mmCIF file of C-alpha atoms in Angstrom:
data_model
loop_
_atom_site.group_PDB
_atom_site.id
_atom_site.type_symbol
_atom_site.label_atom_id
_atom_site.label_comp_id
_atom_site.label_asym_id
_atom_site.label_seq_id
_atom_site.Cartn_x
_atom_site.Cartn_y
_atom_site.Cartn_z
ATOM 1 C CA MET V 95 -7.679 -58.901 31.871
ATOM 2 C CA ARG V 96 -8.917 -55.420 32.652
ATOM 3 C CA LEU V 97 -12.481 -54.759 31.505
ATOM 4 C CA LYS V 98 -13.162 -51.989 29.018
ATOM 5 C CA PRO V 99 -15.153 -49.129 30.575
ATOM 6 C CA THR V 100 -18.825 -49.260 29.599
ATOM 7 C CA VAL V 101 -20.008 -46.081 31.355
ATOM 8 C CA ALA V 102 -18.991 -42.433 31.142
ATOM 9 C CA ARG V 103 -20.915 -40.115 33.447
ATOM 10 C CA PHE V 104 -20.964 -36.342 33.241
ATOM 11 C CA ALA V 105 -22.240 -33.719 35.654
ATOM 12 C CA VAL V 106 -24.109 -30.754 34.207
ATOM 13 C CA PRO V 107 -23.208 -27.734 36.367
ATOM 14 C CA ALA V 108 -25.985 -25.433 37.466
ATOM 15 C CA GLY V 109 -26.591 -22.734 34.898
ATOM 16 C CA ARG V 110 -28.939 -22.162 32.030
ATOM 17 C CA PRO V 111 -31.439 -24.983 32.473
ATOM 18 C CA VAL V 112 -32.208 -27.767 30.058
ATOM 19 C CA LEU V 113 -35.176 -29.738 31.311
ATOM 20 C CA LEU V 114 -35.533 -33.502 31.433
ATOM 21 C CA THR V 115 -38.534 -33.072 29.137
ATOM 22 C CA ASP V 116 -35.987 -32.155 26.425
ATOM 23 C CA THR V 117 -34.007 -35.371 26.935
ATOM 24 C CA ILE V 118 -34.209 -36.536 23.321
ATOM 25 C CA MET V 119 -32.951 -33.171 22.043
ATOM 26 C CA MET V 120 -30.088 -33.061 24.540
ATOM 27 C CA ALA V 121 -29.081 -36.668 23.863
ATOM 28 C CA ASP V 122 -29.158 -35.988 20.137
ATOM 29 C CA ARG V 123 -26.794 -33.029 20.572
ATOM 30 C CA VAL V 124 -24.443 -35.103 22.757
ATOM 31 C CA HIS V 125 -24.522 -37.789 20.059
ATOM 32 C CA GLU V 126 -23.648 -35.335 17.285
ATOM 33 C CA THR V 127 -20.815 -33.861 19.352
ATOM 34 C CA LEU V 128 -19.323 -37.280 20.094
ATOM 35 C CA VAL V 129 -19.576 -38.298 16.429
ATOM 36 C CA SER V 130 -17.565 -35.189 15.564
ATOM 37 C CA LEU V 131 -15.010 -35.589 18.363
ATOM 38 C CA SER V 132 -14.413 -39.255 17.482
ATOM 39 C CA ASP V 133 -14.214 -38.675 13.721
ATOM 40 C CA GLY V 134 -17.234 -40.897 13.201
ATOM 41 C CA ALA V 135 -16.498 -43.856 15.497
ATOM 42 C CA SER V 136 -19.137 -46.537 14.964
ATOM 43 C CA ILE V 137 -19.874 -46.792 18.681
ATOM 44 C CA PHE V 138 -21.329 -43.284 18.437
ATOM 45 C CA THR V 139 -22.690 -43.246 14.859
ATOM 46 C CA GLY V 140 -24.449 -46.594 15.176
ATOM 47 C CA CYS V 141 -23.251 -47.482 11.664
ATOM 48 C CA ASP V 142 -20.426 -49.579 10.257
ATOM 49 C CA SER V 143 -17.770 -48.408 7.785
ATOM 50 C CA HIS V 144 -20.280 -48.852 4.941
ATOM 51 C CA ARG V 145 -22.810 -46.611 6.724
ATOM 52 C CA GLU V 146 -25.046 -49.613 7.386
ATOM 53 C CA PRO V 147 -26.829 -49.647 10.789
ATOM 54 C CA LEU V 148 -25.222 -51.861 13.415
ATOM 55 C CA HIS V 149 -27.381 -54.748 14.587
ATOM 56 C CA GLY V 150 -27.914 -55.886 18.141
ATOM 57 C CA ASN V 151 -27.727 -52.444 19.801
ATOM 58 C CA ARG V 152 -23.925 -52.421 19.437
ATOM 59 C CA HIS V 153 -23.619 -48.678 19.918
ATOM 60 C CA ALA V 154 -23.841 -46.193 22.746
ATOM 61 C CA TYR V 155 -26.903 -45.142 24.694
ATOM 62 C CA ILE V 156 -27.147 -41.571 25.982
ATOM 63 C CA PHE V 157 -29.273 -41.005 29.082
ATOM 64 C CA CYS V 158 -30.152 -37.826 30.973
ATOM 65 C CA GLU V 159 -30.839 -37.555 34.687
ATOM 66 C CA SER V 160 -32.624 -34.976 36.799
ATOM 67 C CA ASN V 161 -31.586 -35.349 40.444
ATOM 68 C CA MET V 162 -31.782 -33.249 43.587
ATOM 69 C CA ARG V 163 -28.814 -30.926 44.132
ATOM 70 C CA PRO V 164 -27.618 -29.812 47.566
ATOM 71 C CA GLY V 165 -29.312 -26.550 48.495
ATOM 72 C CA GLU V 166 -31.195 -26.410 45.228
ATOM 73 C CA GLY V 167 -34.772 -27.443 44.482
ATOM 74 C CA ASP V 168 -35.230 -30.015 41.772
ATOM 75 C CA ASP V 169 -37.238 -28.244 39.074
ATOM 76 C CA GLY V 170 -36.681 -30.792 36.348
ATOM 77 C CA LYS V 171 -33.275 -29.645 35.093
ATOM 78 C CA ILE V 172 -30.912 -32.175 33.585
ATOM 79 C CA THR V 173 -28.166 -32.654 36.186
ATOM 80 C CA HIS V 174 -26.177 -35.571 34.713
ATOM 81 C CA ILE V 175 -25.575 -37.330 31.417
ATOM 82 C CA VAL V 176 -24.641 -40.993 31.105
ATOM 83 C CA VAL V 177 -23.087 -42.493 27.982
ATOM 84 C CA TYR V 178 -23.408 -46.284 28.170
ATOM 85 C CA ALA V 179 -21.936 -48.808 25.730
ATOM 86 C CA PRO V 180 -22.324 -52.455 26.840
ATOM 87 C CA MET V 181 -19.629 -53.565 24.367
ATOM 88 C CA GLY V 182 -17.086 -51.257 26.030
ATOM 89 C CA PHE V 183 -15.219 -48.133 24.935
ATOM 90 C CA GLU V 184 -11.963 -48.340 22.989
ATOM 91 C CA SER V 185 -9.133 -45.845 23.562
ATOM 92 C CA ARG V 186 -10.335 -43.688 20.645
ATOM 93 C CA ASP V 187 -13.829 -43.557 22.142
ATOM 94 C CA LEU V 188 -12.477 -42.646 25.582
ATOM 95 C CA LYS V 189 -10.497 -39.776 24.078
ATOM 96 C CA ALA V 190 -13.656 -38.372 22.476
ATOM 97 C CA LEU V 191 -15.503 -38.645 25.782
ATOM 98 C CA GLU V 192 -12.651 -36.910 27.615
ATOM 99 C CA ASN V 193 -12.892 -34.061 25.111
ATOM 100 C CA LEU V 194 -16.627 -33.646 25.587
ATOM 101 C CA LYS V 195 -16.787 -30.325 27.431
ATOM 102 C CA GLU V 196 -19.595 -28.349 25.850
ATOM 103 C CA ILE V 197 -22.884 -29.066 24.078
ATOM 104 C CA TRP V 198 -24.263 -26.700 21.447
ATOM 105 C CA GLY V 199 -27.687 -26.736 19.830
ATOM 106 C CA GLU V 200 -30.782 -24.970 18.661
ATOM 107 C CA ASN V 201 -32.222 -21.876 20.348
ATOM 108 C CA ASP V 202 -28.750 -20.811 21.534
ATOM 109 C CA LEU V 203 -28.297 -24.019 23.518
ATOM 110 C CA ARG V 204 -24.898 -24.008 25.222
ATOM 111 C CA VAL V 205 -24.307 -26.414 28.094
ATOM 112 C CA ASN V 206 -21.039 -27.217 29.846
ATOM 113 C CA VAL V 207 -20.458 -30.761 31.081
ATOM 114 C CA ALA V 208 -17.820 -32.171 33.444
ATOM 115 C CA LEU V 209 -16.657 -35.785 33.196
ATOM 116 C CA GLN V 210 -17.035 -37.610 36.530
ATOM 117 C CA GLY V 211 -15.234 -40.698 35.347
ATOM 118 C CA PHE V 212 -15.304 -43.994 33.496
ATOM 119 C CA GLY V 213 -16.204 -47.433 34.794
ATOM 120 C CA GLN V 214 -18.799 -50.159 34.969
ATOM 121 C CA PRO V 215 -22.439 -49.583 35.993
ATOM 122 C CA GLU V 216 -21.812 -50.887 39.523
ATOM 123 C CA ASP V 217 -19.135 -48.233 40.019
ATOM 124 C CA PHE V 218 -21.812 -45.547 39.832
ATOM 125 C CA ALA V 219 -24.848 -47.374 41.211
ATOM 126 C CA GLY V 220 -24.482 -46.528 44.896
ATOM 127 C CA ASN V 221 -27.126 -47.479 47.420
ATOM 128 C CA ILE V 222 -30.577 -47.700 45.878
ATOM 129 C CA ILE V 223 -32.343 -46.893 49.163
ATOM 130 C CA GLY V 224 -30.780 -43.437 49.253
ATOM 131 C CA ASN V 225 -30.792 -42.792 45.550
ATOM 132 C CA LEU V 226 -34.364 -43.114 44.390
ATOM 133 C CA ILE V 227 -35.431 -40.281 42.097
ATOM 134 C CA GLY V 228 -36.262 -37.184 44.119
ATOM 135 C CA ASN V 229 -33.921 -38.156 46.966
ATOM 136 C CA PHE V 230 -30.505 -37.779 45.336
ATOM 137 C CA VAL V 231 -28.353 -35.509 47.490
ATOM 138 C CA GLY V 232 -24.649 -34.983 48.022
ATOM 139 C CA ASN V 233 -21.541 -33.714 46.321
ATOM 140 C CA ASP V 234 -20.898 -35.208 42.881
ATOM 141 C CA ALA V 235 -17.227 -35.827 43.606
ATOM 142 C CA ASP V 236 -17.986 -37.742 46.814
ATOM 143 C CA HIS V 237 -21.279 -39.374 45.867
ATOM 144 C CA PRO V 238 -21.325 -40.222 42.160
ATOM 145 C CA PHE V 239 -24.496 -42.252 42.613
ATOM 146 C CA CYS V 240 -26.567 -42.911 39.529
ATOM 147 C CA PRO V 241 -30.084 -44.311 40.096
ATOM 148 C CA LEU V 242 -30.539 -45.618 36.554
ATOM 149 C CA LEU V 243 -27.456 -47.837 36.959
ATOM 150 C CA SER V 244 -28.696 -49.391 40.214
ATOM 151 C CA ARG V 245 -30.141 -52.863 40.828
ATOM 152 C CA SER V 246 -33.778 -53.506 41.700
ATOM 153 C CA SER V 247 -36.736 -55.761 40.964
ATOM 154 C CA VAL V 248 -39.083 -52.744 40.691
ATOM 155 C CA TRP V 249 -38.608 -50.163 37.929
ATOM 156 C CA VAL V 250 -40.674 -47.186 36.783
ATOM 157 C CA SER V 251 -40.615 -45.006 33.663
ATOM 158 C CA ARG V 252 -38.532 -41.849 33.938
ATOM 159 C CA THR V 253 -38.923 -40.801 30.293
ATOM 160 C CA PRO V 254 -41.742 -41.803 27.942
ATOM 161 C CA PHE V 255 -41.841 -45.237 26.359
ATOM 162 C CA ILE V 256 -42.664 -44.893 22.653
ATOM 163 C CA PRO V 257 -43.918 -48.098 20.984
ATOM 164 C CA THR V 258 -42.481 -49.292 17.678
ATOM 165 C CA ARG V 259 -45.523 -51.345 16.628
ATOM 166 C CA HIS V 260 -49.223 -50.584 16.287
ATOM 167 C CA PRO V 261 -51.987 -52.464 18.151
ATOM 168 C CA LYS V 262 -53.380 -55.398 16.156
ATOM 169 C CA VAL V 263 -57.010 -56.135 15.299
ATOM 170 C CA THR V 264 -58.672 -58.809 13.223
ATOM 171 C CA ARG V 265 -60.364 -58.086 9.910
ATOM 172 C CA ALA V 266 -63.622 -58.032 11.822
ATOM 173 C CA GLY V 267 -62.279 -55.335 14.117
ATOM 174 C CA ALA V 268 -61.812 -57.488 17.207
ATOM 175 C CA LEU V 269 -58.688 -57.086 19.304
ATOM 176 C CA LYS V 270 -55.888 -59.593 18.680
ATOM 177 C CA LEU V 271 -54.901 -60.900 22.097
ATOM 178 C CA ASP V 272 -51.913 -62.863 23.300
ATOM 179 C CA GLY V 273 -52.056 -65.763 25.752
ATOM 180 C CA ARG V 274 -52.251 -63.334 28.698
ATOM 181 C CA GLY V 275 -55.231 -61.499 27.216
ATOM 182 C CA ILE V 276 -53.147 -58.414 26.314
ATOM 183 C CA GLN V 277 -53.733 -56.808 22.925
ATOM 184 C CA ILE V 278 -50.856 -57.617 20.590
ATOM 185 C CA GLY V 279 -48.974 -54.447 19.666
ATOM 186 C CA SER V 280 -50.509 -52.399 22.488
ATOM 187 C CA PRO V 281 -48.085 -50.296 24.550
ATOM 188 C CA GLU V 282 -48.053 -52.855 27.386
ATOM 189 C CA HIS V 283 -47.524 -55.736 24.963
ATOM 190 C CA GLU V 284 -44.715 -53.788 23.275
ATOM 191 C CA VAL V 285 -42.839 -52.975 26.468
ATOM 192 C CA ARG V 286 -43.102 -56.622 27.528
ATOM 193 C CA ARG V 287 -41.923 -57.807 24.108
ATOM 194 C CA LEU V 288 -38.967 -55.437 23.866
ATOM 195 C CA LEU V 289 -37.763 -56.089 27.409
ATOM 196 C CA GLY V 290 -38.138 -59.793 26.729
ATOM 197 C CA LEU V 291 -35.654 -59.468 23.876
ATOM 198 C CA GLU V 292 -33.049 -58.266 26.406
ATOM 199 C CA ASN V 293 -33.008 -61.618 28.235
ATOM 200 C CA LEU V 294 -34.221 -60.031 31.449
ATOM 201 C CA PRO V 295 -35.954 -62.040 34.193
ATOM 202 C CA GLU V 296 -39.655 -62.793 33.881
ATOM 203 C CA ILE V 297 -41.933 -59.784 34.301
ATOM 204 C CA ALA V 298 -44.285 -60.345 37.237
ATOM 205 C CA SER V 299 -46.503 -57.305 36.676
ATOM 206 C CA VAL V 300 -46.903 -54.171 34.559
ATOM 207 C CA LYS V 301 -48.887 -51.125 35.644
ATOM 208 C CA PRO V 302 -49.466 -47.923 33.623
ATOM 209 C CA VAL V 303 -48.184 -44.660 35.133
ATOM 210 C CA ALA V 304 -49.276 -41.235 33.929
ATOM 211 C CA GLY V 305 -46.025 -39.308 34.303
ATOM 212 C CA THR V 306 -42.920 -38.682 36.383
ATOM 213 C CA LEU V 307 -42.123 -36.418 39.311
ATOM 214 C CA LEU V 308 -39.940 -33.428 38.456
ATOM 215 C CA GLY V 309 -39.346 -31.505 41.648
ATOM 216 C CA LYS V 310 -42.701 -31.456 43.402
ATOM 217 C CA LYS V 311 -44.625 -31.468 40.137
ATOM 218 C CA GLN V 312 -46.083 -34.508 38.446
ATOM 219 C CA THR V 313 -45.180 -34.119 34.777
ATOM 220 C CA GLU V 314 -47.232 -35.975 32.172
ATOM 221 C CA TRP V 315 -45.604 -37.758 29.239
ATOM 222 C CA SER V 316 -47.211 -35.307 26.816
ATOM 223 C CA SER V 317 -44.879 -32.615 28.203
ATOM 224 C CA PHE V 318 -41.830 -34.430 26.793
ATOM 225 C CA ARG V 319 -40.363 -33.911 23.371
ATOM 226 C CA LEU V 320 -40.903 -37.256 21.633
ATOM 227 C CA SER V 321 -38.872 -37.214 18.415
ATOM 228 C CA ARG V 322 -35.495 -36.244 17.035
ATOM 229 C CA ASP V 323 -35.208 -33.595 14.338
ATOM 230 C CA GLY V 324 -34.473 -35.578 11.191
ATOM 231 C CA GLY V 325 -33.790 -38.746 13.161
ATOM 232 C CA ARG V 326 -34.587 -42.180 11.838
ATOM 233 C CA GLY V 327 -36.217 -45.010 13.710
ATOM 234 C CA ARG V 328 -39.582 -46.687 13.634
ATOM 235 C CA ARG V 329 -42.278 -45.537 15.994
ATOM 236 C CA ALA V 330 -45.997 -46.195 16.239
ATOM 237 C CA GLY V 331 -47.895 -42.949 16.638
ATOM 238 C CA SER V 332 -46.873 -39.797 18.460
ATOM 239 C CA ARG V 333 -47.752 -40.617 22.073
ATOM 240 C CA GLY V 334 -45.563 -41.602 24.974
ATOM 241 C CA TYR V 335 -46.498 -44.037 27.744
ATOM 242 C CA GLY V 336 -45.165 -44.978 31.149
ATOM 243 C CA PHE V 337 -45.122 -48.159 33.208
ATOM 244 C CA GLY V 338 -44.193 -49.501 36.584
ATOM 245 C CA ILE V 339 -42.641 -52.924 36.112
ATOM 246 C CA VAL V 340 -41.963 -55.612 38.680
ATOM 247 C CA PHE V 341 -39.522 -58.369 37.684
ATOM 248 C CA SER V 342 -39.411 -61.792 39.286
ATOM 249 C CA GLN V 343 -35.902 -61.016 40.578
ATOM 250 C CA PRO V 344 -33.600 -57.981 40.798
ATOM 251 C CA VAL V 345 -32.293 -56.511 37.548
ATOM 252 C CA ASN V 346 -29.219 -54.386 36.898
ATOM 253 C CA GLY V 347 -29.722 -51.084 35.089
ATOM 254 C CA PRO V 348 -29.757 -49.380 32.745
ATOM 255 C CA ILE V 349 -33.113 -50.394 31.288
ATOM 256 C CA ALA V 350 -34.453 -48.569 28.223
ATOM 257 C CA ALA V 351 -36.705 -49.695 25.386
ATOM 258 C CA GLY V 352 -38.734 -48.462 22.430
ATOM 259 C CA TYR V 353 -38.219 -45.697 19.902
ATOM 260 C CA GLY V 354 -35.383 -43.364 20.853
ATOM 261 C CA ALA V 355 -33.978 -45.671 23.538
ATOM 262 C CA HIS V 356 -30.422 -44.783 22.459
ATOM 263 C CA PHE V 357 -31.381 -41.119 22.932
ATOM 264 C CA GLY V 358 -32.814 -41.351 26.432
ATOM 265 C CA MET V 359 -36.397 -42.335 25.688
ATOM 266 C CA GLY V 360 -38.110 -45.291 27.342
ATOM 267 C CA LEU V 361 -35.752 -45.055 30.328
ATOM 268 C CA PHE V 362 -36.644 -46.777 33.612
ATOM 269 C CA VAL V 363 -35.302 -46.102 37.104
ATOM 270 C CA PRO V 364 -35.631 -48.077 40.360
ATOM 271 C CA ALA V 365 -38.679 -47.540 42.530
ATOM 272 C CA ASP V 366 -40.228 -49.090 45.600
ATOM 273 C CA ASP V 367 -43.512 -50.965 45.458
ATOM 274 C CA GLU V 368 -45.383 -47.920 46.713
ATOM 275 C CA GLY V 369 -43.814 -45.783 43.950
ATOM 276 C CA ILE V 370 -45.902 -47.548 41.329
#
């Protein structure tokens, strides 16, 4: 039996720039457009027919990429958009995605997008060695490589991870620690906990990282927009964090966790050991 497509990837032609730091805004606008184009399909709304939230992440994720373009310096512009639904797209959903041509939003936002195709993550993953962030080159039609859909044992934050729980202390003010000596509810504890819920391999190590490279500039997490206008979702505080994570064995992307994960936040991409 033929598998349902789980990935739709779009190229964002060069033009008026939208920066990766505005990922959550862009993903929110893509979400609203797809809800409209699909007449409220649950895979895009995240709710059932009674407007109750779906459980178990049974709706689409929207991720933004910022990759090198041939002959053009990478200055942090969004170059691609990935819509990922692990449960698979139905024919109605595919029609909405095919009709996604233009994104509108605040401050006269108007962005054209071009569908590259549908498929499974491995159809877009390419060769990780040549596709690490900052090294993506080639023509979209010939090289539809997508780093966040690759396979690796080493992953690093590309957009800020936003915890959903607060750090825990005792009534006496002492830190509540887990068996590894990590404060319960701290950002590191949260990223470990949330990734653990995804049945991923054991995490061998976690290291904080201060930001991500956009072009030749190291961009701190505080430069990113960290919330949706009017969006729901639980988050702990208003700060974003980043981590380099090494798993005990290779993992297939995409990997995203925390507040706003369905809107591009908490996204990880492959790295090498030196990259973290």
